[in-house]
Short mmCIF file of C-alpha atoms in Angstrom, two decimals:
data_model
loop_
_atom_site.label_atom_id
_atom_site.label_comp_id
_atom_site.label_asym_id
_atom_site.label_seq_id
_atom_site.Cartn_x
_atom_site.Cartn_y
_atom_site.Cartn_z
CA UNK G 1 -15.99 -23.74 11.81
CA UNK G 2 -14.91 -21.94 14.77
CA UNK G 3 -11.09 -24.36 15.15
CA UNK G 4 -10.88 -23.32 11.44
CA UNK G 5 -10.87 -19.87 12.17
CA UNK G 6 -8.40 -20.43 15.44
CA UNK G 7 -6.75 -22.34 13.09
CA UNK G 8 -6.21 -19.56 10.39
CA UNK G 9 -5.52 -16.88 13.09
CA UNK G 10 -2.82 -18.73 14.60
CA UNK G 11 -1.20 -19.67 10.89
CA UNK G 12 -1.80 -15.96 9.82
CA UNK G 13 0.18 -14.36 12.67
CA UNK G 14 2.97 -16.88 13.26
CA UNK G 15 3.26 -16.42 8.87
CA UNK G 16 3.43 -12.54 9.49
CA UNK G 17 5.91 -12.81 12.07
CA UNK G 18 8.03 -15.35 10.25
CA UNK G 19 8.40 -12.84 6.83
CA UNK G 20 8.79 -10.18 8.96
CA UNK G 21 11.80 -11.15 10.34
CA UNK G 22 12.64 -12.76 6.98
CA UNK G 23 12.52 -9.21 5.19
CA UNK G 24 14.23 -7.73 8.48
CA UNK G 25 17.48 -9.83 7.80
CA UNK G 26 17.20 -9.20 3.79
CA UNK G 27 16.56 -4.95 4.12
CA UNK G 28 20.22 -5.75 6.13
CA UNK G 29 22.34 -7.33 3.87
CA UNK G 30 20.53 -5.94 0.46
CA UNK G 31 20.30 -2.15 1.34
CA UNK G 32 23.34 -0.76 -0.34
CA UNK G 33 23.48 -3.57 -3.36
CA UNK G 34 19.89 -2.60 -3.92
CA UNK G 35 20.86 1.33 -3.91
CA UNK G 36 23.99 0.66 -6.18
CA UNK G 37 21.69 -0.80 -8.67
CA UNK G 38 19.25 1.66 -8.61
CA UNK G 39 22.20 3.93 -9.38
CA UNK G 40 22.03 6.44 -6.16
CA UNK G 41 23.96 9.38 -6.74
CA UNK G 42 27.60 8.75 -4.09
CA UNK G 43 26.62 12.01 -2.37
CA UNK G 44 23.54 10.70 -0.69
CA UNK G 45 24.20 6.52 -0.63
CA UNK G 46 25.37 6.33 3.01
CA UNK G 47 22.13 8.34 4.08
CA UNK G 48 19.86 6.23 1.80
CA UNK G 49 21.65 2.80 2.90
CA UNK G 50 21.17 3.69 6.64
CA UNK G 51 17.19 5.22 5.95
CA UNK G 52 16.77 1.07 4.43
CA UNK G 53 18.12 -0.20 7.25
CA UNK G 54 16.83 1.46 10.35
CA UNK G 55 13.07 1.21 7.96
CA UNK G 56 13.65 -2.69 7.77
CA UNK G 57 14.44 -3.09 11.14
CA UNK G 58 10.41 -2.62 12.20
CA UNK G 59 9.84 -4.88 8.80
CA UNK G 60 7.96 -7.70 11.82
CA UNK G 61 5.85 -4.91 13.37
CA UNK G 62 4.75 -3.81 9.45
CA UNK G 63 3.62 -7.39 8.86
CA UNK G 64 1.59 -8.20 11.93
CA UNK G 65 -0.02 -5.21 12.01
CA UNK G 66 -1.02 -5.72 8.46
CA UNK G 67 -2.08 -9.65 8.97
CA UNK G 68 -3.76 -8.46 12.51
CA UNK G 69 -5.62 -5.32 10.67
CA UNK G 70 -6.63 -8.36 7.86
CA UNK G 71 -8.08 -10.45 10.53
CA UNK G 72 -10.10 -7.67 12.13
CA UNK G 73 -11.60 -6.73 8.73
CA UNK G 74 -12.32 -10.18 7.90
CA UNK G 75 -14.94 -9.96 10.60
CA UNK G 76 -16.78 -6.75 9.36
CA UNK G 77 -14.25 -4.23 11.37
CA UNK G 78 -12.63 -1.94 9.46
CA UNK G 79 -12.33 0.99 12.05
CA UNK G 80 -10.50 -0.22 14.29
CA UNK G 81 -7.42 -1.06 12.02
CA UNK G 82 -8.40 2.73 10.17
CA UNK G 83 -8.37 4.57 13.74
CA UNK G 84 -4.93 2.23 14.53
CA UNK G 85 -3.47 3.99 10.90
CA UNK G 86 -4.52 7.23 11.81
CA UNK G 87 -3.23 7.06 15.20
CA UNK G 88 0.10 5.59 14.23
CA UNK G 89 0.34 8.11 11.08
CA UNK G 90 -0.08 10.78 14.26
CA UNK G 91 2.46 9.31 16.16
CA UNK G 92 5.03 9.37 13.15
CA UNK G 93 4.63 13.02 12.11
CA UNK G 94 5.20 14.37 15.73
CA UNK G 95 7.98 12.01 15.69
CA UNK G 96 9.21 13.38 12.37
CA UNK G 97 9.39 16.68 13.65
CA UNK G 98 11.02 15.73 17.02
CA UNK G 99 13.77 14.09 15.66
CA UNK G 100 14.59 16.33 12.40
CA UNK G 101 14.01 19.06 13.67
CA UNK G 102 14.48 19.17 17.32
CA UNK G 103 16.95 16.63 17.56
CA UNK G 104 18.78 16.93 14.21
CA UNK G 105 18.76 13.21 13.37
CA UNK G 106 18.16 13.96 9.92
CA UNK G 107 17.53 10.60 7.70
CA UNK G 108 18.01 8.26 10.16
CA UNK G 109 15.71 10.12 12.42
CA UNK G 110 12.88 9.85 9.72
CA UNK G 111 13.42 6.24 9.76
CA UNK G 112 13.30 5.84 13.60
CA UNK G 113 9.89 8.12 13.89
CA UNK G 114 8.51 5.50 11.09
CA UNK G 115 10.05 2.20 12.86
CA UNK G 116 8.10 3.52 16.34
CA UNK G 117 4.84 4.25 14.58
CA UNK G 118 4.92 0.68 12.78
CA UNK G 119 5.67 -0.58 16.57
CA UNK G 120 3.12 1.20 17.65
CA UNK G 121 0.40 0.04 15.23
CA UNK G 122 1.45 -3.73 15.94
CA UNK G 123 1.59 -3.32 19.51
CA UNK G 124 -2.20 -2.13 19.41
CA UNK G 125 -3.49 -4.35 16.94
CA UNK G 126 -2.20 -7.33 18.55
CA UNK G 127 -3.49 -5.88 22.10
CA UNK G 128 -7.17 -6.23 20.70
CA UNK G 129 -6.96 -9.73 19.13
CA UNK G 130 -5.40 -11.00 22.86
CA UNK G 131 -8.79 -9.54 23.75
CA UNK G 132 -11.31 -10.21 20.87
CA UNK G 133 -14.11 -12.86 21.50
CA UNK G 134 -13.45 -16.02 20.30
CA UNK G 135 -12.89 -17.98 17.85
CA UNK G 136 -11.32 -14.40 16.86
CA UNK G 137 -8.42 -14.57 19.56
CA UNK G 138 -4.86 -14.94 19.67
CA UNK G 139 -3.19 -17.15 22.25
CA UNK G 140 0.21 -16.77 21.57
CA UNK G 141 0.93 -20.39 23.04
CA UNK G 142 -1.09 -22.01 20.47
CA UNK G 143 0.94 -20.24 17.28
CA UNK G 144 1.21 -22.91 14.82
CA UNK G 145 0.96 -23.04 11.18
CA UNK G 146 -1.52 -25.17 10.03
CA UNK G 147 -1.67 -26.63 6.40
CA UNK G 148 -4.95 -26.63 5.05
CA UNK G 149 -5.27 -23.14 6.09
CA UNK G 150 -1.70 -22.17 4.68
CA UNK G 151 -2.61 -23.71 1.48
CA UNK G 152 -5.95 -21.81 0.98
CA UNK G 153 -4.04 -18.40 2.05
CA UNK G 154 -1.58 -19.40 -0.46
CA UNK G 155 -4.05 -19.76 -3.20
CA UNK G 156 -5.16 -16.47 -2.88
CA UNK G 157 -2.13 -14.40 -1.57
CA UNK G 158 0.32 -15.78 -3.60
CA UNK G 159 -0.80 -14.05 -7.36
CA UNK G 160 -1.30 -10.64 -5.04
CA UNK G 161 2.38 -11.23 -3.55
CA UNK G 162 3.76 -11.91 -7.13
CA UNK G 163 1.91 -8.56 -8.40
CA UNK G 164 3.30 -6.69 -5.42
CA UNK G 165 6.65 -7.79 -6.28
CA UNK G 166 7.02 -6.94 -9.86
CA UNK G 167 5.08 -3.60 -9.44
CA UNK G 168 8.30 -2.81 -6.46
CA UNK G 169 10.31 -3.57 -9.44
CA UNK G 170 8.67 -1.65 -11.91
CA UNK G 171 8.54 1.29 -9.05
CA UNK G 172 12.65 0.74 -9.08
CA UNK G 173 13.19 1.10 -12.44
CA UNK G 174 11.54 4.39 -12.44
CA UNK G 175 13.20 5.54 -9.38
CA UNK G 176 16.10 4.20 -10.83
CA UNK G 177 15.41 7.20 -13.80
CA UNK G 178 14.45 9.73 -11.19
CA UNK G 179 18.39 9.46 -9.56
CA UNK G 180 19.95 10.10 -12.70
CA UNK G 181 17.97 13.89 -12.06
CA UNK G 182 20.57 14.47 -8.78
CA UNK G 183 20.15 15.06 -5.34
CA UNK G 184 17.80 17.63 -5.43
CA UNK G 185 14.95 15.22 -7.44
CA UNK G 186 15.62 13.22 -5.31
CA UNK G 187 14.51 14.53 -2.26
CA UNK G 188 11.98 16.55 -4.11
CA UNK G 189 10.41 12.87 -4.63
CA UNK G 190 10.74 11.46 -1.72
CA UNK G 191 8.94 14.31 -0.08
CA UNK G 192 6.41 13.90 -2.21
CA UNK G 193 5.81 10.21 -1.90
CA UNK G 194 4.90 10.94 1.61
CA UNK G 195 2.11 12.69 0.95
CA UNK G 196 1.10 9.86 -1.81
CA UNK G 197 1.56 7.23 1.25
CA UNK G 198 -1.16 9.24 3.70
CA UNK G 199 -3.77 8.96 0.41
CA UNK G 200 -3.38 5.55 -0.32
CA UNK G 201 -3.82 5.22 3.42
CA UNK G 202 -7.71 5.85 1.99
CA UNK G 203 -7.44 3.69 -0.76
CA UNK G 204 -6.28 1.03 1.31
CA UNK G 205 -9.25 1.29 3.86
CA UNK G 206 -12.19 0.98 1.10
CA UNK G 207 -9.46 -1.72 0.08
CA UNK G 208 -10.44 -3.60 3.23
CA UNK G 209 -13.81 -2.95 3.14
CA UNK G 210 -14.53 -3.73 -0.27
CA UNK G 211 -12.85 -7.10 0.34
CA UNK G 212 -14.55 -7.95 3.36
CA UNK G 213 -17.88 -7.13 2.62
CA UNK G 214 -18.03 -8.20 -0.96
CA UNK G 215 -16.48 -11.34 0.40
CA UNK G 216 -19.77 -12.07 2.83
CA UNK G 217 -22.53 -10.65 0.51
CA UNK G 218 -21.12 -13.40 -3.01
CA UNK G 219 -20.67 -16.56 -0.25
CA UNK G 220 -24.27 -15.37 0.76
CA UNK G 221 -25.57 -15.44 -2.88
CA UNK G 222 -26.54 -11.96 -2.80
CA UNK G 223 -25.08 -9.96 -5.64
CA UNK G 224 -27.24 -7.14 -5.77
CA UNK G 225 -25.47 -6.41 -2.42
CA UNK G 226 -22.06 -7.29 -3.80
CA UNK G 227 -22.63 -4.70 -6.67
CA UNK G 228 -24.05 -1.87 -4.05
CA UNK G 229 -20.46 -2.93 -2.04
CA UNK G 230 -18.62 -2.24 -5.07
CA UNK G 231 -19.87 1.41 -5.43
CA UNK G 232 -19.70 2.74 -2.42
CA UNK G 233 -16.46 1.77 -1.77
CA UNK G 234 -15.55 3.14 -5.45
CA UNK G 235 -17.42 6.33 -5.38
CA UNK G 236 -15.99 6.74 -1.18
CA UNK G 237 -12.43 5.81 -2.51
CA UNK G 238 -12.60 8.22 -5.58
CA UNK G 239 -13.87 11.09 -3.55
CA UNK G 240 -11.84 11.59 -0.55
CA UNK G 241 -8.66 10.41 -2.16
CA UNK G 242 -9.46 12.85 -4.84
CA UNK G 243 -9.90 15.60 -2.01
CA UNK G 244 -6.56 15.07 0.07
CA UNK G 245 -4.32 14.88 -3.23
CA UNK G 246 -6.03 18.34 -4.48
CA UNK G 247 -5.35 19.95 -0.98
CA UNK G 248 -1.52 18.81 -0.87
CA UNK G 249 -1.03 19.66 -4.49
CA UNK G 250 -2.97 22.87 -4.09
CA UNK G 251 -0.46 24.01 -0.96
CA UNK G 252 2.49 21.98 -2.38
CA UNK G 253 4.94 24.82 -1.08
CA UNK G 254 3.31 24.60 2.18
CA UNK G 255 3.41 20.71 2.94
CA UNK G 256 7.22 20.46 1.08
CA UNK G 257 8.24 23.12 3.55
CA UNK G 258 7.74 20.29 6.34
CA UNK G 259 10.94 18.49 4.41
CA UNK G 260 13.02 20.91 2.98
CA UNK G 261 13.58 24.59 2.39
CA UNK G 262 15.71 24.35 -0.72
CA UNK G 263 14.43 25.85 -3.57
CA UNK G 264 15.32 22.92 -6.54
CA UNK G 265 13.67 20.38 -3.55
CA UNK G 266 10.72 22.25 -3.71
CA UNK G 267 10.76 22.27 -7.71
CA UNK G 268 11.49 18.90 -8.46
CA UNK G 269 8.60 18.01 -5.76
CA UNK G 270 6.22 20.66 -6.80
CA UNK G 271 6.46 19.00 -10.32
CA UNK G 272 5.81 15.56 -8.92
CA UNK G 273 2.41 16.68 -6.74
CA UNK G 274 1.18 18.20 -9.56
CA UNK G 275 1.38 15.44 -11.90
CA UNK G 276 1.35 12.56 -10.25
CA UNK G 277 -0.72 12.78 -6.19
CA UNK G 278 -3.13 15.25 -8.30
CA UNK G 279 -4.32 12.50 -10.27
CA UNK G 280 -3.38 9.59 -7.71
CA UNK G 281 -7.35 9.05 -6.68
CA UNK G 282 -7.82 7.19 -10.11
CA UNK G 283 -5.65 4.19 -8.70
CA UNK G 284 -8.94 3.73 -6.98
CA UNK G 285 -10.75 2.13 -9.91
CA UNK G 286 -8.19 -0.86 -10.08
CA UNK G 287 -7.74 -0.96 -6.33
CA UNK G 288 -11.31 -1.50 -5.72
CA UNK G 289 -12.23 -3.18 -8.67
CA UNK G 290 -8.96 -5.53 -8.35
CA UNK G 291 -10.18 -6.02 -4.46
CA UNK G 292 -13.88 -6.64 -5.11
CA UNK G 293 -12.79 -9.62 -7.93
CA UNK G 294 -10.37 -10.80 -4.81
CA UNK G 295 -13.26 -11.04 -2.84
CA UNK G 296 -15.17 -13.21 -5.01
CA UNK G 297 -12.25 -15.43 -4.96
CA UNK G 298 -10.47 -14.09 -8.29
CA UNK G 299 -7.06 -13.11 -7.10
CA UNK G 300 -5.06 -14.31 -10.70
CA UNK G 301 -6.79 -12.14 -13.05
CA UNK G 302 -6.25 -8.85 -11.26
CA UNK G 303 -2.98 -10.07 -10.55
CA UNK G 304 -1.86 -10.53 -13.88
CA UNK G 305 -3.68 -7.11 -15.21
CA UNK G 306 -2.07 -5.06 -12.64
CA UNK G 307 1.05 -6.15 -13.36
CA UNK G 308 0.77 -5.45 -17.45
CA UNK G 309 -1.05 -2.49 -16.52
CA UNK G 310 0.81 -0.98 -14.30
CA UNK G 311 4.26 -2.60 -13.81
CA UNK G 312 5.57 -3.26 -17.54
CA UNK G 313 4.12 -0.60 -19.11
CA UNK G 314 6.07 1.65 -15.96
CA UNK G 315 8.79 -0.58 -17.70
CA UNK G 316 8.51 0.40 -21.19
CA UNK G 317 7.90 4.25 -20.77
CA UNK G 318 11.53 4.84 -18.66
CA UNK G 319 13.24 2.70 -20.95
CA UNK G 320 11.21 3.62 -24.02
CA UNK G 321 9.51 6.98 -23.82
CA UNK G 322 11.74 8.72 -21.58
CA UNK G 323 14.38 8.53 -23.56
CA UNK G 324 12.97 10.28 -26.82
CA UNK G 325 11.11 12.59 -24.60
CA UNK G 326 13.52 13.99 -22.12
CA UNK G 327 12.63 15.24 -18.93
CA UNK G 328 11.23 14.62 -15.30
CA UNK G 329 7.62 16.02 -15.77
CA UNK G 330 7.55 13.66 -19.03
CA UNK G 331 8.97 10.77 -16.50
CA UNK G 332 6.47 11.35 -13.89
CA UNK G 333 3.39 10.96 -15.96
CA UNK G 334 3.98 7.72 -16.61
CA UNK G 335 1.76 7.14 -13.06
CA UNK G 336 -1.25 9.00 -13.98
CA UNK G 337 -0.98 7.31 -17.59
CA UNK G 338 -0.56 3.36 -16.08
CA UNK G 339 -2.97 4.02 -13.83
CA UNK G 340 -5.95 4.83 -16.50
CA UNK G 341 -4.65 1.77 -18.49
CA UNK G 342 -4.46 -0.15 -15.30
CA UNK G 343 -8.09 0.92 -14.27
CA UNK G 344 -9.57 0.12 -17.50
CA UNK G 345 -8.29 -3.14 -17.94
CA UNK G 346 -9.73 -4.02 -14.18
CA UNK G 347 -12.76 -2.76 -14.13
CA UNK G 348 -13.61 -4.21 -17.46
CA UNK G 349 -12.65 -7.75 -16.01
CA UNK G 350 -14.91 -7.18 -13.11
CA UNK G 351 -18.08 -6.40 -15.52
CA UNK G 352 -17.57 -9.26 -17.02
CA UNK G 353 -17.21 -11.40 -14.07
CA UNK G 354 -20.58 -9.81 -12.38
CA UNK G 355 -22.46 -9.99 -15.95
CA UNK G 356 -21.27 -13.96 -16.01
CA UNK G 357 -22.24 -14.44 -12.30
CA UNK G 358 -26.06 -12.36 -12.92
CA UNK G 359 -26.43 -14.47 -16.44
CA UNK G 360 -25.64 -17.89 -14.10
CA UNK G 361 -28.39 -16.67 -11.57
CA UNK G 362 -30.93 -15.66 -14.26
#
């Protein structure tokens, strides 16, 4: 047991490093293709092609910081990795404001403030596995990628990596529909995204819990447990997702202020907080439910529901609905309205799977 788990360390981290790099060399050559396609309005391409590049540049820190937090949580510790985020999400505000604002770096100085904090997470994460007990740590001499461990990391990550890849398509089709708004929705967006990105921060931590824990509690046998897992990482996840995306969207001026001081950027992103990070805490019930079924070994079938739920029918309202009903607050609710379908279609798959699992045991 314990050279399986050296075993999967060592493939994990060498894997992470690997696609890092991998997506480090591809955010070079495909930024402004990429941006062309999405249609980018000419006035702001340059800034948006150099934003991709300087971002995929730290693309190797992203990944093993997010295989190292993985590990970590795979052995019950989900703090650690949260107080790393938080830290690192510190680190890339002051940042933010030191190199906008004090330095005038503009763009590119929003995508060196993020390319230090992602440094910065990976640097601390890895610091603690070159120090956890073993079987748990990482001796960078002994990086090798083993094939039975490959193959059962494969079996599971590869339906979540296919998901994660059509929804970044689905989410560039719509962006693609938000450019042909201008400049100033554009912006408006972006500075609201950020604010999205520090909620599903929380989202992402019950994530990791939900996963782990459910994970021990089904190879144990115990389902009650797996069930009690399940809500309180649901009912956590709803609740103080649900109270960061009121308290941005209630003082939307406020935060957007931190970004811009135009008034049509503060429109376009007013519109966007109120819509869509208002209502962004109901991802939670396919994030947690999708998670939960991915700890009892079902990673296809919220795979395949996420990406009907969410990514084609993102699809099919920008090139379907948008068109008939014109405008960007009609645009933007096509989150809050994937995400209900989403959610429903998730959660109903993991009621089923417990009721089969409870009638099996009975």
């Amino acid at each position: 047991m314990n050279r399986s788990i050296r075993n999967a360390i060592s493939t994990v981290q060498l894997v992470a490093l690997l696609s890092g790099f991998f997506l480090l060399v591809l955010g070079q050559v495909a930024a402004r293709p990429i941006l062309t396609w999405m249609g980018t309005p000419p006035d702001v391409l340059d800034e948006a092609v150099t934003y991709l590049r300087i971002y995929f540049l730290g693309m190797p820190f992203i990944m093993a910081f997010n295989f190292g937090a993985a590990i970590l949580r795979s052995m019950g510790d989900t703090r650690r990795p949260l107080y790393i985020l938080v830290m690192a999400g510190v680190v890339n505000t002051l940042l933010n404001l030191l190199f906008v604002i004090g330095f005038g770096m503009g763009v590119a100085g929003v995508a060196v403030a993020t390319g230090i904090a992602n440094a910065v997470s990976a640097t601390l994460i890895i610091r603690l596995l070159r120090k956890e007990k073993e079987p748990f740590r990482l001796h960078f001499d002994k990086m090798k990628i083993h094939g039975v461990e490959l193959s059962r990391m494969l079996r599971i990550g590869v339906p979540a990596g296919v998901q994660g890849m059509i929804f970044s398509i689905s989410n560039v089709v719509v962006q693609s529909s938000i450019n042909s708004y201008g400049a100033d929705a554009i912006a408006g967006s972006s500075a609201a995204l950020n604010f999205e990105y520090y909620c599903y921060f929380i989202i992402q931590g019950f994530n990791g819990a939900a996963i782990s824990f459910i994970a021990q509690n089904y190879g144990a046998g115990r389902m009650d447990r797996v069930h009690r897992v399940f809500w309180i990482c649901m009912g956590s996840s709803l609740a103080f997702c649900a109270a960061f995306n009121w308290l941005f969207a209630w003082q939307d001026d406020f935060f957007l202020g931190f970004f811009s001081d135009v008034p049509m950027v503060h429109h376009f992103g007013a519109i966007r907080m109120h819509i869509v990070l208002a209502c962004q805490f109901i991802a939670s019930s396919y994030e947690i439910a999708g998670s939960s079924l991915r700890g009892m070994g079902k990673s296809l079938t919220p795979a395949v529901l996420t990406v009907f739920g969410t990514c084609l029918l993102r699809i099919v309202w920008v090139y379907g609905v948008s068109p008939v009903w014109r405008g960007y607050d009609v645009l933007m609710m096509v989150y809050p309205v994937s995400w209900v379908v989403t959610g429903l279609l998730v959660l109903t798959a993991y009621w089923l799977f417990i009721r089969k699992k409870r009638l099996a045991l009975n």
